C-alpha cells in the first residue's frame, strides 16, 4: 500500500504529463487530472490560446470531462491533482463540483486562490470546503513553468 505522499507524487507525475502537452502547444504549462476509485476520470491541460477561451484552464477541462464520466455535477470521492495552485475561477469551480480533495504542485503567489492570495476552497462562508495539499512536486511543476516563460522571454528578445 502506497503512503499518501507517494500516491500524491504518482498522480502529480501524470498531471505533469498533461502540463507538458500544454507546453508543446505553446500554452502556459498547467495540467490537471481527477481521480475516482484509483482511476483517472478527467484530465486536461491549458488550451486558452488554442481555443481562444479564457476559461479553458486545465482544471475546467478536467472538471467537464469528469462530470461527463460521472454523469453528475457532484464529485464525491474524487481527488483533483493540478500542477499549479488554482486561480479564483478554478477554485470556485472546484467548490461548486464539491471535490473533496485538491492536491497541487507549485504555489502561485500572483493568482493562487487556494492558499497564496485567497483561500476560496476553504472559505467557511461557502457551503463546501476542500481538503487541500499544496507543494507536491512543487520544484518540478514550478521549473516547467519557469522554463516556459524564460523561453517566451528569449523569443521576444530575439
JSON list of N, CA and C in Angstrom, two decimals, residues 58-94:
[
{"chain": "A", "resi": 58, "resn": "UNK", "atom": "N", "xyz": [-6.73, 24.13, -17.43]},
{"chain": "A", "resi": 58, "resn": "UNK", "atom": "CA", "xyz": [-6.60, 22.68, -17.26]},
{"chain": "A", "resi": 58, "resn": "UNK", "atom": "C", "xyz": [-7.67, 22.13, -16.32]},
{"chain": "A", "resi": 59, "resn": "UNK", "atom": "N", "xyz": [-7.90, 22.83, -15.21]},
{"chain": "A", "resi": 59, "resn": "UNK", "atom": "CA", "xyz": [-8.87, 22.37, -14.22]},
{"chain": "A", "resi": 59, "resn": "UNK", "atom": "C", "xyz": [-10.28, 22.33, -14.79]},
{"chain": "A", "resi": 60, "resn": "UNK", "atom": "N", "xyz": [-10.65, 23.35, -15.54]},
{"chain": "A", "resi": 60, "resn": "UNK", "atom": "CA", "xyz": [-12.00, 23.43, -16.09]},
{"chain": "A", "resi": 60, "resn": "UNK", "atom": "C", "xyz": [-12.24, 22.30, -17.10]},
{"chain": "A", "resi": 61, "resn": "UNK", "atom": "N", "xyz": [-11.24, 22.02, -17.91]},
{"chain": "A", "resi": 61, "resn": "UNK", "atom": "CA", "xyz": [-11.35, 20.95, -18.90]},
{"chain": "A", "resi": 61, "resn": "UNK", "atom": "C", "xyz": [-11.46, 19.59, -18.19]},
{"chain": "A", "resi": 62, "resn": "UNK", "atom": "N", "xyz": [-10.66, 19.40, -17.15]},
{"chain": "A", "resi": 62, "resn": "UNK", "atom": "CA", "xyz": [-10.72, 18.15, -16.39]},
{"chain": "A", "resi": 62, "resn": "UNK", "atom": "C", "xyz": [-12.07, 17.99, -15.68]},
{"chain": "A", "resi": 63, "resn": "UNK", "atom": "N", "xyz": [-12.59, 19.08, -15.12]},
{"chain": "A", "resi": 63, "resn": "UNK", "atom": "CA", "xyz": [-13.89, 19.03, -14.43]},
{"chain": "A", "resi": 63, "resn": "UNK", "atom": "C", "xyz": [-15.00, 18.67, -15.41]},
{"chain": "A", "resi": 64, "resn": "UNK", "atom": "N", "xyz": [-14.98, 19.27, -16.59]},
{"chain": "A", "resi": 64, "resn": "UNK", "atom": "CA", "xyz": [-16.01, 18.96, -17.60]},
{"chain": "A", "resi": 64, "resn": "UNK", "atom": "C", "xyz": [-15.96, 17.49, -17.99]},
{"chain": "A", "resi": 65, "resn": "UNK", "atom": "N", "xyz": [-14.76, 16.97, -18.20]},
{"chain": "A", "resi": 65, "resn": "UNK", "atom": "CA", "xyz": [-14.60, 15.56, -18.58]},
{"chain": "A", "resi": 65, "resn": "UNK", "atom": "C", "xyz": [-15.08, 14.64, -17.45]},
{"chain": "A", "resi": 66, "resn": "UNK", "atom": "N", "xyz": [-14.74, 14.96, -16.21]},
{"chain": "A", "resi": 66, "resn": "UNK", "atom": "CA", "xyz": [-15.13, 14.12, -15.07]},
{"chain": "A", "resi": 66, "resn": "UNK", "atom": "C", "xyz": [-16.64, 14.17, -14.84]},
{"chain": "A", "resi": 67, "resn": "UNK", "atom": "N", "xyz": [-17.25, 15.33, -15.02]},
{"chain": "A", "resi": 67, "resn": "UNK", "atom": "CA", "xyz": [-18.71, 15.45, -14.87]},
{"chain": "A", "resi": 67, "resn": "UNK", "atom": "C", "xyz": [-19.41, 14.57, -15.90]},
{"chain": "A", "resi": 68, "resn": "UNK", "atom": "N", "xyz": [-18.87, 14.54, -17.10]},
{"chain": "A", "resi": 68, "resn": "UNK", "atom": "CA", "xyz": [-19.42, 13.70, -18.15]},
{"chain": "A", "resi": 68, "resn": "UNK", "atom": "C", "xyz": [-19.29, 12.22, -17.78]},
{"chain": "A", "resi": 69, "resn": "UNK", "atom": "N", "xyz": [-18.14, 11.85, -17.25]},
{"chain": "A", "resi": 69, "resn": "UNK", "atom": "CA", "xyz": [-17.92, 10.46, -16.84]},
{"chain": "A", "resi": 69, "resn": "UNK", "atom": "C", "xyz": [-18.87, 10.07, -15.70]},
{"chain": "A", "resi": 70, "resn": "UNK", "atom": "N", "xyz": [-18.95, 10.93, -14.69]},
{"chain": "A", "resi": 70, "resn": "UNK", "atom": "CA", "xyz": [-19.77, 10.64, -13.51]},
{"chain": "A", "resi": 70, "resn": "UNK", "atom": "C", "xyz": [-21.26, 10.82, -13.76]},
{"chain": "A", "resi": 71, "resn": "UNK", "atom": "N", "xyz": [-21.59, 11.56, -14.82]},
{"chain": "A", "resi": 71, "resn": "UNK", "atom": "CA", "xyz": [-22.97, 11.97, -15.10]},
{"chain": "A", "resi": 71, "resn": "UNK", "atom": "C", "xyz": [-23.56, 12.66, -13.86]},
{"chain": "A", "resi": 72, "resn": "UNK", "atom": "N", "xyz": [-22.71, 13.51, -13.28]},
{"chain": "A", "resi": 72, "resn": "UNK", "atom": "CA", "xyz": [-23.09, 14.23, -12.07]},
{"chain": "A", "resi": 72, "resn": "UNK", "atom": "C", "xyz": [-22.27, 15.51, -11.96]},
{"chain": "A", "resi": 73, "resn": "UNK", "atom": "N", "xyz": [-22.84, 16.50, -11.31]},
{"chain": "A", "resi": 73, "resn": "UNK", "atom": "CA", "xyz": [-22.10, 17.74, -11.05]},
{"chain": "A", "resi": 73, "resn": "UNK", "atom": "C", "xyz": [-21.41, 17.69, -9.69]},
{"chain": "A", "resi": 74, "resn": "UNK", "atom": "N", "xyz": [-21.64, 16.61, -8.95]},
{"chain": "A", "resi": 74, "resn": "UNK", "atom": "CA", "xyz": [-21.02, 16.44, -7.63]},
{"chain": "A", "resi": 74, "resn": "UNK", "atom": "C", "xyz": [-19.99, 15.33, -7.69]},
{"chain": "A", "resi": 75, "resn": "UNK", "atom": "N", "xyz": [-18.80, 15.66, -7.24]},
{"chain": "A", "resi": 75, "resn": "UNK", "atom": "CA", "xyz": [-17.65, 14.76, -7.40]},
{"chain": "A", "resi": 75, "resn": "UNK", "atom": "C", "xyz": [-17.28, 14.05, -6.10]},
{"chain": "A", "resi": 76, "resn": "UNK", "atom": "N", "xyz": [-18.24, 13.44, -5.45]},
{"chain": "A", "resi": 76, "resn": "UNK", "atom": "CA", "xyz": [-17.96, 12.75, -4.19]},
{"chain": "A", "resi": 76, "resn": "UNK", "atom": "C", "xyz": [-16.94, 11.65, -4.40]},
{"chain": "A", "resi": 77, "resn": "UNK", "atom": "N", "xyz": [-15.98, 11.56, -3.49]},
{"chain": "A", "resi": 77, "resn": "UNK", "atom": "CA", "xyz": [-14.96, 10.51, -3.58]},
{"chain": "A", "resi": 77, "resn": "UNK", "atom": "C", "xyz": [-13.84, 10.78, -4.56]},
{"chain": "A", "resi": 78, "resn": "UNK", "atom": "N", "xyz": [-13.78, 11.97, -5.12]},
{"chain": "A", "resi": 78, "resn": "UNK", "atom": "CA", "xyz": [-12.75, 12.29, -6.11]},
{"chain": "A", "resi": 78, "resn": "UNK", "atom": "C", "xyz": [-11.60, 13.09, -5.50]},
{"chain": "A", "resi": 79, "resn": "UNK", "atom": "N", "xyz": [-10.47, 13.02, -6.17]},
{"chain": "A", "resi": 79, "resn": "UNK", "atom": "CA", "xyz": [-9.31, 13.85, -5.85]},
{"chain": "A", "resi": 79, "resn": "UNK", "atom": "C", "xyz": [-8.88, 14.55, -7.12]},
{"chain": "A", "resi": 80, "resn": "UNK", "atom": "N", "xyz": [-8.53, 15.83, -7.00]},
{"chain": "A", "resi": 80, "resn": "UNK", "atom": "CA", "xyz": [-8.02, 16.57, -8.16]},
{"chain": "A", "resi": 80, "resn": "UNK", "atom": "C", "xyz": [-6.55, 16.88, -7.93]},
{"chain": "A", "resi": 81, "resn": "UNK", "atom": "N", "xyz": [-5.76, 16.66, -8.98]},
{"chain": "A", "resi": 81, "resn": "UNK", "atom": "CA", "xyz": [-4.32, 16.96, -8.96]},
{"chain": "A", "resi": 81, "resn": "UNK", "atom": "C", "xyz": [-4.06, 18.01, -10.02]},
{"chain": "A", "resi": 82, "resn": "UNK", "atom": "N", "xyz": [-3.42, 19.11, -9.62]},
{"chain": "A", "resi": 82, "resn": "UNK", "atom": "CA", "xyz": [-3.13, 20.22, -10.54]},
{"chain": "A", "resi": 82, "resn": "UNK", "atom": "C", "xyz": [-1.68, 20.64, -10.32]},
{"chain": "A", "resi": 83, "resn": "UNK", "atom": "N", "xyz": [-0.98, 20.91, -11.40]},
{"chain": "A", "resi": 83, "resn": "UNK", "atom": "CA", "xyz": [0.44, 21.25, -11.29]},
{"chain": "A", "resi": 83, "resn": "UNK", "atom": "C", "xyz": [0.69, 22.65, -10.74]},
{"chain": "A", "resi": 84, "resn": "UNK", "atom": "N", "xyz": [-0.32, 23.51, -10.78]},
{"chain": "A", "resi": 84, "resn": "UNK", "atom": "CA", "xyz": [-0.19, 24.87, -10.26]},
{"chain": "A", "resi": 84, "resn": "UNK", "atom": "C", "xyz": [-1.41, 25.19, -9.41]},
{"chain": "A", "resi": 85, "resn": "UNK", "atom": "N", "xyz": [-1.20, 25.87, -8.32]},
{"chain": "A", "resi": 85, "resn": "UNK", "atom": "CA", "xyz": [-2.31, 26.28, -7.44]},
{"chain": "A", "resi": 85, "resn": "UNK", "atom": "C", "xyz": [-3.40, 26.95, -8.28]},
{"chain": "A", "resi": 86, "resn": "UNK", "atom": "N", "xyz": [-4.64, 26.45, -8.18]},
{"chain": "A", "resi": 86, "resn": "UNK", "atom": "CA", "xyz": [-5.73, 27.01, -8.98]},
{"chain": "A", "resi": 86, "resn": "UNK", "atom": "C", "xyz": [-6.02, 28.49, -8.72]},
{"chain": "A", "resi": 87, "resn": "UNK", "atom": "N", "xyz": [-6.47, 29.16, -9.79]},
{"chain": "A", "resi": 87, "resn": "UNK", "atom": "CA", "xyz": [-6.87, 30.57, -9.72]},
{"chain": "A", "resi": 87, "resn": "UNK", "atom": "C", "xyz": [-8.28, 30.67, -9.11]},
{"chain": "A", "resi": 88, "resn": "UNK", "atom": "N", "xyz": [-8.79, 31.87, -8.98]},
{"chain": "A", "resi": 88, "resn": "UNK", "atom": "CA", "xyz": [-10.11, 32.09, -8.38]},
{"chain": "A", "resi": 88, "resn": "UNK", "atom": "C", "xyz": [-11.22, 31.39, -9.15]},
{"chain": "A", "resi": 89, "resn": "UNK", "atom": "N", "xyz": [-11.18, 31.47, -10.48]},
{"chain": "A", "resi": 89, "resn": "UNK", "atom": "CA", "xyz": [-12.21, 30.82, -11.29]},
{"chain": "A", "resi": 89, "resn": "UNK", "atom": "C", "xyz": [-12.21, 29.31, -11.05]},
{"chain": "A", "resi": 90, "resn": "UNK", "atom": "N", "xyz": [-11.04, 28.72, -11.11]},
{"chain": "A", "resi": 90, "resn": "UNK", "atom": "CA", "xyz": [-10.93, 27.26, -10.97]},
{"chain": "A", "resi": 90, "resn": "UNK", "atom": "C", "xyz": [-11.24, 26.83, -9.53]},
{"chain": "A", "resi": 91, "resn": "UNK", "atom": "N", "xyz": [-10.79, 27.61, -8.56]},
{"chain": "A", "resi": 91, "resn": "UNK", "atom": "CA", "xyz": [-11.09, 27.29, -7.16]},
{"chain": "A", "resi": 91, "resn": "UNK", "atom": "C", "xyz": [-12.61, 27.31, -6.94]},
{"chain": "A", "resi": 92, "resn": "UNK", "atom": "N", "xyz": [-13.28, 28.29, -7.54]},
{"chain": "A", "resi": 92, "resn": "UNK", "atom": "CA", "xyz": [-14.74, 28.35, -7.44]},
{"chain": "A", "resi": 92, "resn": "UNK", "atom": "C", "xyz": [-15.40, 27.14, -8.06]},
{"chain": "A", "resi": 93, "resn": "UNK", "atom": "N", "xyz": [-14.90, 26.71, -9.21]},
{"chain": "A", "resi": 93, "resn": "UNK", "atom": "CA", "xyz": [-15.44, 25.52, -9.88]},
{"chain": "A", "resi": 93, "resn": "UNK", "atom": "C", "xyz": [-15.20, 24.26, -9.04]},
{"chain": "A", "resi": 94, "resn": "UNK", "atom": "N", "xyz": [-14.05, 24.19, -8.39]},
{"chain": "A", "resi": 94, "resn": "UNK", "atom": "CA", "xyz": [-13.73, 23.04, -7.53]},
{"chain": "A", "resi": 94, "resn": "UNK", "atom": "C", "xyz": [-14.72, 22.97, -6.37]}
]
